[in-house]
Amino acid sequence: MPILEALNKLKKSRVVPFDVPGHKRGRGNSELTDFLGESCMSVDVNSMKPLDNLCHPVSVIKEAEELAADAFGAKQAFFMVNGTTSAVQSMVLSACKKGEKIILPRNVHRSVINALILGGAIPVYVNPEMNHELGISLGMTLAAVAKAIGENPEAKAVLVNNPTYYGICSNLRAITELAHQHGMLVLADEAHGTHFYFGENMPLSGMAAGVDMASVSMHKSGGSLTQSSFLLVGGAAVNPGYVRQIINLTQTTSGSYLLLSSLDISRKNLACKGKEIFRKVSQMAQYARDEINQIGDYYAYSKELINGDTIFDFDATKLSINTLNVGLAGIEVYNILRDEYDIQVEFGDVGNILAYISVGDTHRNLERLVSALAEIRRIYKKDKTGMLQYEYINPEVLVAPQEAFYAEKEALPLEQSGGRICSEFVMCYPPGIPILAPGEKITAEILDSIEYMKEKGCFMTGPEDMDIKNLNVLREG
């Protein structure tokens, strides 16, 4: 763990800090030091010769990157401290320049579309199939990707979610081989797939499938601190030096050594103990799934959904639970769990909740979740008539995202915006998949969906108007 070792060596030295940060190892901010602890504050330091430099690593960070690349089976690994958002954006900006096309599913995280706004690439959306009973969008079919490639042979890249927030995996190897046959790069958003690299009997990881770049949220299932991630580069088609230049356009020049060391430590932990860790996680998730499915009305789904196409594989560590037959929207169950039972699950949407299971969980806490869900069903169950069955709506993209975002615009009341072209985002967070993105037509169906989600208590975000009573649309004429 080169970064950790360098920090420990620094702590033992008698270096007098006349550099930033100004709290000077915590001595200048006693309240913060009391809260975080002296151990933490003493290693919140700036780049210096013994600690290397994140923007241009030549020593301990370079060595840590090489160890991470080896652990993930990658050609190069970059330490990312601006979150996986930064990794995703760097990946897209490295693959596509202004005006170039990228093929991607529409149910992507907003960070992907943000990259299109920043760089000016043009999206070619492959609308995912839907499971209407569960109300979830699925993976991209190989046939749909082939069609998009055939219609857009000049596209530079194909982006794949591996997996989706719910645990759905596309046929990543086949999509990768198809894209490479047509000279296109393959980018994998693996924000929820860190464990694919280290567990047993997991869906295929991006590097194993031969993708060119993958963004990996170590802080989700990998155990590192929030906001720390890796960007991985695969084969010879991508120049790592150019990727680093792209990363340095947006990533901080003051990389946090708390985040960097957490990546270094977590990488070592997964490389040495990953199989054992994720075997336990899988067992806990299956135990909870079995218990929840015995309650009645809830459906905790898993690998039985696999169909070899839209659901090529499923991440069984995901405890995704459909709530529609209880007569409650997922967000309603989410809120009841939080407000009445002090249980915080990852997210709730129109028809589902996701409870994120990790090595830090215990059977006792899982039993508490199961008991709470059983009691919620007993107390709150109602007729599901009139409930919205699904969340994803195929968009009508009329203007490129960058053009729409920066165009002349005007604010209209939500109910009067139908038929116009949106110039901003509207989404539930999490998961952060846009209901509307810049350049898309606002339809009556979308407006109904937004109102329904607001009514059910989804945390809506994106628009300039924080109350989402108005939307910015392209000015006509």
XYZ file of C-alpha atoms in Angstrom:
477
model
C 0.000 0.000 0.000
C 2.451 2.651 -1.218
C 0.312 5.698 -0.437
C -0.535 4.493 3.067
C 3.100 3.679 3.739
C 4.214 7.144 2.575
C 1.614 8.832 4.795
C 2.659 6.779 7.830
C 6.267 7.729 7.197
C 5.270 11.405 7.000
C 3.406 11.165 10.322
C 6.578 9.927 12.017
C 8.726 12.708 10.565
C 9.193 16.172 12.031
C 8.290 18.148 8.921
C 7.194 21.727 9.749
C 4.224 22.576 7.473
C 4.428 25.954 5.756
C 2.106 24.729 3.025
C -1.635 24.144 2.657
C -4.079 23.041 4.030
C -4.207 25.872 6.502
C -5.412 23.820 9.444
C -1.776 22.546 9.693
C -2.400 18.892 10.594
C -5.493 19.890 12.589
C -3.852 22.303 14.999
C -5.577 25.311 13.473
C -9.129 23.957 13.694
C -9.733 22.243 17.028
C -13.470 21.676 16.505
C -12.867 19.864 13.226
C -10.034 17.857 14.788
C -12.268 16.889 17.723
C -14.906 15.737 15.252
C -12.717 13.835 12.753
C -9.841 12.903 15.046
C -6.172 13.774 15.033
C -5.310 10.626 13.089
C -7.472 11.787 10.196
C -6.405 15.439 10.259
C -2.696 14.616 10.411
C -2.856 13.009 6.950
C -5.089 15.622 5.317
C -2.058 17.011 3.527
C -1.030 18.538 0.225
C 1.055 17.016 -2.561
C 4.768 17.061 -1.760
C 7.873 15.201 -2.893
C 7.484 12.166 -0.566
C 3.748 11.871 -1.390
C 3.858 12.329 -5.170
C 1.345 14.353 -7.229
C -1.988 13.016 -8.479
C -1.875 15.056 -11.711
C 1.596 13.801 -12.662
C 2.491 10.758 -10.536
C 6.088 9.541 -10.594
C 6.521 7.669 -7.295
C 4.087 6.340 -4.667
C 0.875 7.209 -6.539
C 2.349 5.746 -9.734
C 3.219 2.555 -7.853
C -0.282 2.417 -6.326
C -1.815 2.849 -9.801
C 0.249 -0.074 -11.089
C -0.912 -2.282 -8.211
C -4.532 -1.285 -8.865
C -4.210 -2.009 -12.584
C -2.831 -5.449 -11.751
C -5.653 -6.139 -9.283
C -8.337 -5.209 -11.831
C -6.653 -6.813 -14.828
C -6.281 -3.439 -16.549
C -3.535 -1.818 -18.609
C -3.742 1.358 -16.519
C -5.681 2.487 -13.440
C -6.249 6.124 -12.529
C -7.069 7.232 -8.984
C -10.184 9.437 -9.108
C -11.119 11.755 -6.233
C -13.959 13.696 -7.890
C -16.275 10.708 -7.664
C -17.253 8.219 -10.332
C -18.977 11.138 -12.042
C -15.491 12.403 -12.916
C -14.395 8.939 -14.058
C -17.425 8.574 -16.332
C -16.958 12.041 -17.793
C -13.247 11.501 -18.396
C -14.037 8.209 -20.110
C -16.579 9.772 -22.480
C -14.481 12.886 -23.149
C -11.471 10.696 -23.951
C -13.460 8.641 -26.475
C -15.481 11.328 -28.260
C -14.830 14.849 -29.489
C -17.364 17.555 -30.342
C -19.814 16.425 -33.017
C -18.838 12.749 -32.803
C -21.459 10.109 -32.000
C -21.619 7.740 -29.048
C -24.083 4.836 -28.775
C -25.520 4.387 -25.293
C -28.615 3.295 -23.375
C -30.901 6.131 -22.337
C -31.080 4.839 -18.744
C -27.614 6.188 -17.987
C -26.526 8.201 -14.987
C -26.691 11.953 -15.515
C -22.871 12.102 -15.465
C -22.838 10.540 -18.951
C -25.153 13.183 -20.391
C -23.200 15.859 -18.499
C -20.131 14.674 -20.438
C -22.044 15.198 -23.694
C -22.884 18.742 -22.586
C -19.249 19.446 -21.716
C -17.689 17.882 -24.810
C -20.374 18.228 -27.465
C -20.630 14.561 -28.477
C -23.923 13.442 -30.010
C -25.892 10.641 -28.320
C -27.406 7.762 -30.253
C -29.770 6.260 -27.715
C -30.633 2.583 -27.569
C -33.886 2.607 -25.640
C -33.870 -0.289 -23.179
C -36.640 -2.838 -23.016
C -38.960 -2.630 -20.010
C -40.188 -5.151 -17.494
C -43.614 -3.607 -16.950
C -44.514 -5.871 -14.031
C -41.504 -4.680 -12.051
C -41.383 -1.199 -13.523
C -37.674 -1.374 -14.357
C -35.647 -0.757 -17.493
C -33.473 -3.644 -18.633
C -30.216 -4.040 -20.546
C -29.427 -3.327 -24.188
C -30.103 -6.183 -26.588
C -27.312 -7.224 -28.924
C -29.693 -6.759 -31.849
C -30.514 -3.182 -30.791
C -26.815 -2.328 -30.502
C -26.149 -3.913 -33.899
C -28.952 -1.828 -35.406
C -27.549 1.380 -33.876
C -24.059 0.543 -35.166
C -25.438 -0.224 -38.632
C -27.286 3.088 -38.751
C -24.369 5.068 -37.278
C -21.155 3.468 -38.578
C -19.237 6.672 -37.870
C -19.905 6.460 -34.102
C -16.750 6.439 -31.993
C -17.886 4.449 -28.956
C -20.542 2.304 -27.292
C -21.276 2.775 -23.579
C -22.787 -0.021 -21.464
C -24.128 -0.048 -17.890
C -22.537 -3.006 -16.094
C -24.779 -3.478 -14.150
C -27.773 -1.143 -13.932
C -28.795 0.187 -10.525
C -31.151 -2.801 -10.147
C -28.464 -5.384 -11.008
C -29.319 -6.028 -14.678
C -26.393 -6.887 -16.983
C -26.282 -6.771 -20.782
C -24.288 -9.228 -22.910
C -21.114 -7.224 -22.411
C -18.688 -9.581 -24.156
C -20.807 -9.868 -27.312
C -21.458 -6.108 -27.430
C -17.730 -5.457 -26.992
C -16.760 -7.841 -29.773
C -19.382 -6.331 -32.096
C -18.276 -2.757 -31.418
C -14.596 -3.627 -31.885
C -15.388 -5.262 -35.246
C -16.647 -1.839 -36.346
C -13.696 0.102 -34.948
C -15.597 1.528 -31.972
C -14.394 1.813 -28.391
C -16.429 0.221 -25.585
C -16.915 2.084 -22.307
C -18.376 0.375 -19.219
C -20.057 2.330 -16.453
C -19.328 -0.035 -13.568
C -20.331 2.306 -10.768
C -22.157 -0.658 -9.229
C -19.830 -3.432 -10.382
C -16.616 -3.230 -8.343
C -17.252 -6.675 -6.870
C -17.397 -8.264 -10.345
C -13.591 -8.081 -10.351
C -13.044 -9.875 -7.060
C -16.005 -12.134 -6.237
C -16.793 -15.639 -7.414
C -19.737 -16.523 -9.684
C -20.221 -12.843 -10.515
C -21.314 -11.319 -13.824
C -18.476 -10.595 -16.239
C -16.367 -7.521 -15.441
C -15.529 -4.912 -18.039
C -11.813 -5.693 -18.225
C -12.517 -9.444 -18.527
C -14.945 -8.686 -21.370
C -12.283 -6.675 -23.205
C -13.765 -3.182 -22.864
C -11.483 -0.221 -23.537
C -12.332 1.829 -20.448
C -14.354 1.276 -17.271
C -15.319 3.563 -14.392
C -15.459 1.751 -11.056
C -17.021 3.127 -7.845
C -14.748 1.691 -5.192
C -16.685 3.579 -2.529
C -19.897 1.651 -3.255
C -19.115 -2.037 -2.888
C -15.337 -1.764 -2.564
C -15.133 -0.185 0.895
C -13.236 3.053 0.163
C -14.327 6.542 1.219
C -17.228 8.291 -0.524
C -16.128 10.109 -3.689
C -13.176 7.786 -4.449
C -13.130 5.723 -7.640
C -10.956 4.194 -10.333
C -10.897 4.784 -14.069
C -9.521 1.697 -15.805
C -8.026 1.490 -19.289
C -8.014 -1.843 -21.091
C -6.374 -2.654 -24.430
C -4.081 -0.818 -26.819
C -6.796 1.250 -28.525
C -6.695 3.930 -25.810
C -3.682 6.124 -25.050
C -3.369 6.357 -21.233
C -1.317 9.549 -21.496
C -4.153 11.276 -23.345
C -6.677 9.953 -20.809
C -4.637 11.505 -18.001
C -4.693 14.837 -19.839
C -8.486 14.608 -20.068
C -8.757 13.704 -16.366
C -6.631 16.724 -15.480
C -9.066 19.051 -17.265
C -11.647 18.587 -14.521
C -10.117 16.702 -11.585
C -8.820 18.730 -8.659
C -5.127 19.581 -8.465
C -5.454 19.173 -4.672
C -6.146 15.461 -4.464
C -7.284 14.374 -0.996
C -4.851 11.907 0.559
C -7.702 10.641 2.725
C -9.448 9.511 -0.459
C -6.256 8.306 -2.146
C -5.185 6.221 0.837
C -8.683 4.742 1.138
C -8.430 3.550 -2.472
C -4.979 2.109 -1.845
C -6.083 0.260 1.307
C -9.356 -0.969 -0.191
C -7.670 -2.247 -3.336
C -5.300 -4.337 -1.225
C -8.174 -5.622 0.902
C -10.181 -6.746 -2.140
C -7.156 -8.232 -3.897
C -6.352 -10.338 -0.826
C -9.817 -11.076 0.597
C -12.298 -10.268 -2.183
C -13.550 -13.805 -2.778
C -14.289 -14.299 0.903
C -15.861 -10.839 1.275
C -18.249 -11.160 -1.645
C -19.132 -14.765 -0.871
C -20.449 -13.465 2.458
C -22.252 -10.555 0.774
C -23.932 -12.911 -1.714
C -25.047 -15.248 1.066
C -26.525 -12.364 3.090
C -28.354 -10.978 0.059
C -29.832 -14.396 -0.743
C -30.887 -14.924 2.883
C -32.700 -11.568 2.908
C -34.242 -12.250 -0.510
C -35.644 -15.588 0.617
C -37.077 -14.102 3.808
C -38.690 -11.145 2.013
C -40.262 -13.361 -0.639
C -41.971 -15.340 2.129
C -43.701 -12.219 3.496
C -46.089 -12.001 0.547
C -46.705 -9.272 -2.078
C -43.100 -8.085 -2.095
C -40.902 -9.552 -4.811
C -37.135 -9.581 -4.257
C -35.956 -10.618 -7.696
C -32.722 -12.245 -8.801
C -31.227 -14.574 -11.394
C -34.579 -16.150 -12.245
C -35.124 -13.085 -14.478
C -32.186 -13.999 -16.747
C -33.331 -14.449 -20.344
C -30.024 -14.367 -22.232
C -30.848 -11.069 -23.909
C -32.282 -7.998 -22.153
C -31.269 -9.613 -18.854
C -28.125 -11.476 -19.859
C -27.014 -11.772 -16.247
C -28.020 -10.488 -12.813
C -25.952 -9.231 -9.896
C -27.284 -11.323 -7.019
C -25.615 -9.084 -4.409
C -28.289 -6.494 -5.226
C -31.325 -6.696 -2.950
C -33.829 -5.135 -5.357
C -37.416 -5.376 -4.072
C -40.603 -4.661 -5.996
C -43.355 -3.129 -3.831
C -46.254 -2.600 -6.254
C -48.367 -5.537 -5.027
C -48.299 -4.038 -1.535
C -50.077 -1.045 -3.076
C -47.176 1.237 -2.238
C -44.682 2.969 -4.485
C -41.078 2.092 -3.748
C -40.432 5.655 -2.585
C -43.316 5.349 -0.098
C -41.752 2.213 1.411
C -38.377 3.991 1.393
C -39.820 6.909 3.368
C -41.697 4.699 5.854
C -38.559 2.650 6.514
C -36.571 5.819 7.163
C -39.154 7.788 9.131
C -40.809 5.028 11.148
C -38.106 2.369 11.501
C -34.777 4.248 11.260
C -33.757 2.058 8.324
C -31.995 3.796 5.432
C -32.124 1.922 2.134
C -30.281 3.082 -0.969
C -33.228 4.380 -2.979
C -36.890 4.068 -3.773
C -38.561 4.766 -7.109
C -42.026 4.250 -8.549
C -42.151 0.501 -7.941
C -38.985 -0.653 -6.199
C -36.546 -0.165 -3.371
C -32.879 -1.165 -3.324
C -31.203 -2.222 -0.091
C -27.453 -2.153 -0.628
C -25.770 -5.169 1.001
C -22.053 -5.102 1.803
C -19.490 -6.812 4.012
C -20.334 -4.259 6.696
C -23.849 -5.672 7.160
C -24.986 -8.199 9.748
C -27.734 -10.832 9.861
C -29.272 -8.959 12.791
C -29.691 -5.816 10.654
C -31.076 -7.860 7.770
C -33.638 -9.396 10.120
C -34.605 -5.894 11.223
C -35.197 -4.922 7.588
C -37.264 -8.060 6.922
C -39.359 -7.496 10.059
C -39.977 -3.859 9.143
C -41.111 -4.782 5.628
C -43.496 -7.394 7.035
C -44.970 -4.856 9.431
C -45.291 -2.210 6.692
C -47.245 -4.694 4.593
C -49.540 -5.481 7.534
C -50.173 -1.824 8.398
C -50.083 0.001 5.060
C -51.115 -2.540 2.389
C -53.760 -1.200 0.000
C -55.222 -1.768 -3.439
C -52.681 -1.071 -6.170
C -55.282 0.209 -8.628
C -54.177 3.449 -10.265
C -50.500 3.077 -9.414
C -47.972 4.022 -12.067
C -46.473 0.795 -13.378
C -43.154 2.038 -14.718
C -40.774 4.969 -14.645
C -38.727 4.958 -17.861
C -40.234 6.741 -20.869
C -38.575 6.627 -24.292
C -37.374 10.173 -25.012
C -37.778 12.202 -28.182
C -34.353 13.780 -28.701
C -34.762 16.833 -30.923
C -31.606 18.845 -30.135
C -28.071 17.801 -29.094
C -27.601 18.052 -25.294
C -24.805 20.653 -25.463
C -26.718 22.862 -27.881
C -29.910 22.657 -25.811
C -28.179 23.322 -22.495
C -26.463 26.505 -23.697
C -29.281 27.787 -25.962
C -31.472 30.805 -25.272
C -34.188 29.635 -22.911
C -37.243 30.690 -20.982
C -38.939 29.390 -17.842
C -42.479 28.046 -18.134
C -44.814 26.650 -15.483
C -44.507 22.855 -15.504
C -48.081 22.374 -16.700
C -47.520 24.748 -19.645
C -44.273 23.216 -20.862
C -45.782 20.327 -22.819
C -44.618 20.107 -26.430
C -41.552 22.286 -25.841
C -37.881 21.248 -25.821
C -36.317 20.949 -22.371
C -32.976 22.657 -21.704
C -32.211 21.120 -18.295
C -32.438 17.860 -16.343
C -35.275 16.413 -14.288
C -34.550 13.228 -12.320
C -35.091 11.308 -9.122
C -31.929 11.041 -7.067
C -30.820 8.419 -6.471
C -30.497 6.771 -8.946
C -29.852 9.930 -10.978
C -31.187 8.626 -14.296
C -32.859 11.588 -16.066
C -36.579 11.572 -16.756
C -35.832 14.563 -18.970
C -32.470 15.695 -20.332
C -31.492 18.787 -22.341
C -32.709 18.568 -25.927
C -35.657 16.259 -25.273
C -39.314 16.960 -25.997
C -41.561 17.446 -22.972
C -44.584 15.200 -23.446
C -47.823 14.824 -21.503
C -46.685 11.364 -20.383
C -43.453 12.787 -18.957
C -45.299 15.581 -17.148
C -47.716 13.064 -15.631
C -44.752 10.975 -14.487
C -43.026 13.972 -12.878
C -46.189 14.998 -11.020
C -46.771 11.426 -9.852
C -43.224 11.133 -8.500
C -43.470 14.494 -6.750
C -46.759 13.408 -5.180
C -45.262 10.115 -3.967
C -42.312 11.885 -2.355
C -39.414 11.177 -4.725
C -36.421 13.477 -4.251
C -36.557 15.368 -7.525
C -33.515 17.268 -8.693
C -31.979 18.878 -11.778
C -33.933 21.999 -12.732
C -32.884 25.543 -11.962
C -36.191 25.923 -10.102
C -35.543 23.866 -6.971
C -39.285 23.410 -6.356
C -39.759 22.062 -9.898
C -42.781 24.258 -10.499
C -41.133 25.671 -13.624
C -38.987 24.204 -16.368
C -36.458 25.907 -18.618
C -37.294 25.310 -22.284
C -35.707 26.468 -25.521
C -36.920 29.909 -26.530
C -38.932 29.690 -29.765
C -38.286 31.964 -32.702
